[in-house]
């Protein structure tokens, strides 16, 4: 299983771009990188998934360098409503061992800078 | 369209009791997964069911069991409750149409064991 490292917490001013980097040095060839967002007292919500280079959707962008040992989730303009925990997940396209198992770490708590 | 629904939203039980949590997946989704989330931690995988068969099991004791019904709804049962079972229990569904890393979570059931 890929060992995942991401910051425990980050803060940002509203209106700024926020980048959260996740390290996954031993990512396997068929692993995808997926990010989830979780607001307090809610279930996690799928944000974005990618395999290599760059993926963009209406919520965020995901940048994956050629070696795929890290990835960066980018939120274009941070707002108070983006305050949440962000989880970086790494695994095969059908989950771990095709069981659909998602392996969550502690995630990154993103908050407004005081 | 209705998302994943779970019932009850909150539950208080006493040590040694039994609890049943229920989940209805998004219409058309055949896969249901259960997760336990202790305060301050990421969700931990408990079970996955697909087409009424268990496809994956996390590192939880035999006191935890689950099943999936013909309409794809699911129940999670926990026997002989311990104080440490207090957590948010999350249900997630997916279509398993080639991308089970995109799972849709319900709001969870908050279980408190006293």
GROMACS .gro file of N, CA and C in nm, chain A residues 32 34 36 38 41-46 49 87 89-107, chain B residues 33 35 37 40-45 48 55-59 88 90 96-108 110:
model
  186
   32UNK      N    1  -0.448   0.515  -0.879
   32UNK     CA    2  -0.500   0.646  -0.908
   32UNK      C    3  -0.489   0.732  -0.782
   34UNK      N    4  -0.688   1.018  -0.562
   34UNK     CA    5  -0.824   1.068  -0.544
   34UNK      C    6  -0.828   1.160  -0.422
   36UNK      N    7  -1.082   1.363  -0.146
   36UNK     CA    8  -1.214   1.380  -0.088
   36UNK      C    9  -1.213   1.500   0.005
   38UNK      N   10  -1.431   1.673   0.337
   38UNK     CA   11  -1.531   1.643   0.440
   38UNK      C   12  -1.558   1.765   0.526
   41UNK      N   13  -1.952   1.710   1.047
   41UNK     CA   14  -2.080   1.638   1.064
   41UNK      C   15  -2.140   1.594   0.931
   42UNK      N   16  -2.057   1.577   0.829
   42UNK     CA   17  -2.106   1.524   0.701
   42UNK      C   18  -2.014   1.412   0.655
   43UNK      N   19  -2.063   1.331   0.561
   43UNK     CA   20  -1.978   1.230   0.501
   43UNK      C   21  -1.882   1.292   0.401
   44UNK      N   22  -1.771   1.226   0.373
   44UNK     CA   23  -1.676   1.278   0.273
   44UNK      C   24  -1.741   1.291   0.136
   45UNK      N   25  -1.688   1.385   0.059
   45UNK     CA   26  -1.742   1.408  -0.077
   45UNK      C   27  -1.628   1.399  -0.176
   46UNK      N   28  -1.646   1.320  -0.281
   46UNK     CA   29  -1.547   1.307  -0.387
   46UNK      C   30  -1.525   1.443  -0.453
   49UNK      N   31  -1.021   1.311  -0.923
   49UNK     CA   32  -0.934   1.195  -0.935
   49UNK      C   33  -0.847   1.209  -1.060
   87UNK      N   34  -0.881   1.489   0.214
   87UNK     CA   35  -0.811   1.361   0.220
   87UNK      C   36  -0.754   1.325   0.083
   89UNK      N   37  -0.616   1.013  -0.128
   89UNK     CA   38  -0.622   0.867  -0.129
   89UNK      C   39  -0.549   0.815  -0.253
   90UNK      N   40  -0.485   0.702  -0.235
   90UNK     CA   41  -0.413   0.641  -0.347
   90UNK      C   42  -0.453   0.495  -0.354
   91UNK      N   43  -0.486   0.448  -0.472
   91UNK     CA   44  -0.522   0.308  -0.487
   91UNK      C   45  -0.564   0.277  -0.629
   92UNK      N   46  -0.590   0.149  -0.651
   92UNK     CA   47  -0.628   0.106  -0.784
   92UNK      C   48  -0.762   0.163  -0.825
   93UNK      N   49  -0.792   0.159  -0.950
   93UNK     CA   50  -0.916   0.219  -1.000
   93UNK      C   51  -1.041   0.159  -0.941
   94UNK      N   52  -1.032   0.037  -0.894
   94UNK     CA   53  -1.148  -0.024  -0.833
   94UNK      C   54  -1.129  -0.039  -0.683
   95UNK      N   55  -1.046   0.043  -0.625
   95UNK     CA   56  -1.023   0.033  -0.482
   95UNK      C   57  -0.915  -0.068  -0.451
   96UNK      N   58  -0.892  -0.091  -0.326
   96UNK     CA   59  -0.787  -0.183  -0.284
   96UNK      C   60  -0.830  -0.326  -0.312
   97UNK      N   61  -0.753  -0.397  -0.392
   97UNK     CA   62  -0.779  -0.537  -0.424
   97UNK      C   63  -0.919  -0.557  -0.480
   98UNK      N   64  -0.961  -0.456  -0.558
   98UNK     CA   65  -1.092  -0.464  -0.621
   98UNK      C   66  -1.207  -0.475  -0.522
   99UNK      N   67  -1.184  -0.435  -0.399
   99UNK     CA   68  -1.294  -0.441  -0.302
   99UNK      C   69  -1.364  -0.308  -0.286
  100UNK      N   70  -1.315  -0.205  -0.350
  100UNK     CA   71  -1.376  -0.074  -0.331
  100UNK      C   72  -1.338  -0.010  -0.199
  101UNK      N   73  -1.239  -0.066  -0.133
  101UNK     CA   74  -1.198  -0.013  -0.002
  101UNK      C   75  -1.122   0.117  -0.021
  102UNK      N   76  -1.169   0.222   0.045
  102UNK     CA   77  -1.099   0.349   0.046
  102UNK      C   78  -1.016   0.357   0.173
  103UNK      N   79  -0.890   0.394   0.160
  103UNK     CA   80  -0.803   0.407   0.277
  103UNK      C   81  -0.778   0.555   0.301
  104UNK      N   82  -0.836   0.604   0.410
  104UNK     CA   83  -0.822   0.745   0.448
  104UNK      C   84  -0.713   0.760   0.552
  105UNK      N   85  -0.634   0.867   0.539
  105UNK     CA   86  -0.540   0.904   0.644
  105UNK      C   87  -0.608   1.006   0.735
  106UNK      N   88  -0.527   1.090   0.798
  106UNK     CA   89  -0.583   1.191   0.888
  106UNK      C   90  -0.633   1.313   0.813
  107UNK      N   91  -0.585   1.331   0.690
  107UNK     CA   92  -0.631   1.443   0.610
  107UNK      C   93  -0.566   1.575   0.649
  147UNK      N   94  -2.066   0.037   0.096
  147UNK     CA   95  -1.954   0.020   0.188
  147UNK      C   96  -1.985   0.088   0.319
  149UNK      N   97  -1.812   0.251   0.681
  149UNK     CA   98  -1.691   0.306   0.742
  149UNK      C   99  -1.723   0.352   0.884
  151UNK      N  100  -1.587   0.629   1.165
  151UNK     CA  101  -1.502   0.748   1.180
  151UNK      C  102  -1.504   0.795   1.324
  154UNK      N  103  -1.170   1.307   1.495
  154UNK     CA  104  -1.033   1.349   1.469
  154UNK      C  105  -0.954   1.257   1.376
  155UNK      N  106  -1.019   1.150   1.330
  155UNK     CA  107  -0.951   1.055   1.242
  155UNK      C  108  -1.026   1.046   1.109
  156UNK      N  109  -0.959   0.991   1.010
  156UNK     CA  110  -1.027   0.964   0.884
  156UNK      C  111  -1.113   0.839   0.896
  157UNK      N  112  -1.208   0.822   0.806
  157UNK     CA  113  -1.293   0.703   0.809
  157UNK      C  114  -1.212   0.575   0.791
  158UNK      N  115  -1.253   0.471   0.863
  158UNK     CA  116  -1.188   0.340   0.854
  158UNK      C  117  -1.286   0.241   0.791
  159UNK      N  118  -1.240   0.170   0.692
  159UNK     CA  119  -1.324   0.076   0.617
  159UNK      C  120  -1.366  -0.043   0.704
  162UNK      N  121  -1.752  -0.397   0.254
  162UNK     CA  122  -1.813  -0.361   0.128
  162UNK      C  123  -1.900  -0.476   0.080
  169UNK      N  124  -1.768  -0.826  -0.036
  169UNK     CA  125  -1.653  -0.817  -0.126
  169UNK      C  126  -1.526  -0.774  -0.052
  170UNK      N  127  -1.543  -0.718   0.065
  170UNK     CA  128  -1.426  -0.674   0.139
  170UNK      C  129  -1.459  -0.655   0.285
  171UNK      N  130  -1.361  -0.676   0.369
  171UNK     CA  131  -1.379  -0.663   0.513
  171UNK      C  132  -1.256  -0.597   0.571
  172UNK      N  133  -1.277  -0.497   0.656
  172UNK     CA  134  -1.166  -0.430   0.721
  172UNK      C  135  -1.128  -0.502   0.849
  173UNK      N  136  -1.039  -0.440   0.923
  173UNK     CA  137  -0.985  -0.500   1.044
  173UNK      C  138  -1.074  -0.469   1.164
  202UNK      N  139  -1.887   0.799   1.432
  202UNK     CA  140  -1.977   0.827   1.322
  202UNK      C  141  -1.966   0.711   1.224
  204UNK      N  142  -2.046   0.569   0.866
  204UNK     CA  143  -2.075   0.621   0.733
  204UNK      C  144  -2.103   0.509   0.636
  210UNK      N  145  -1.981   0.106  -0.912
  210UNK     CA  146  -1.878   0.009  -0.950
  210UNK      C  147  -1.871  -0.009  -1.101
  211UNK      N  148  -1.901   0.098  -1.172
  211UNK     CA  149  -1.892   0.091  -1.318
  211UNK      C  150  -1.753   0.137  -1.360
  212UNK      N  151  -1.653   0.067  -1.313
  212UNK     CA  152  -1.517   0.097  -1.352
  212UNK      C  153  -1.446   0.197  -1.264
  213UNK      N  154  -1.513   0.257  -1.168
  213UNK     CA  155  -1.446   0.359  -1.087
  213UNK      C  156  -1.505   0.362  -0.947
  214UNK      N  157  -1.471   0.264  -0.865
  214UNK     CA  158  -1.530   0.262  -0.732
  214UNK      C  159  -1.460   0.356  -0.637
  215UNK      N  160  -1.354   0.425  -0.680
  215UNK     CA  161  -1.296   0.527  -0.594
  215UNK      C  162  -1.384   0.650  -0.588
  216UNK      N  163  -1.482   0.660  -0.677
  216UNK     CA  164  -1.578   0.769  -0.667
  216UNK      C  165  -1.698   0.713  -0.592
  217UNK      N  166  -1.695   0.728  -0.464
  217UNK     CA  167  -1.803   0.678  -0.380
  217UNK      C  168  -1.882   0.796  -0.323
  218UNK      N  169  -2.009   0.771  -0.297
  218UNK     CA  170  -2.100   0.874  -0.249
  218UNK      C  171  -2.139   0.839  -0.106
  219UNK      N  172  -2.105   0.928  -0.015
  219UNK     CA  173  -2.128   0.903   0.126
  219UNK      C  174  -2.259   0.963   0.174
  220UNK      N  175  -2.319   0.892   0.269
  220UNK     CA  176  -2.435   0.947   0.339
  220UNK      C  177  -2.390   1.036   0.453
  221UNK      N  178  -2.486   1.094   0.525
  221UNK     CA  179  -2.451   1.187   0.633
  221UNK      C  180  -2.401   1.117   0.758
  222UNK      N  181  -2.421   0.987   0.765
  222UNK     CA  182  -2.371   0.912   0.879
  222UNK      C  183  -2.472   0.896   0.992
  224UNK      N  184  -2.452   0.893   1.403
  224UNK     CA  185  -2.366   0.919   1.519
  224UNK      C  186  -2.407   0.826   1.632
   0.00000   0.00000   0.00000
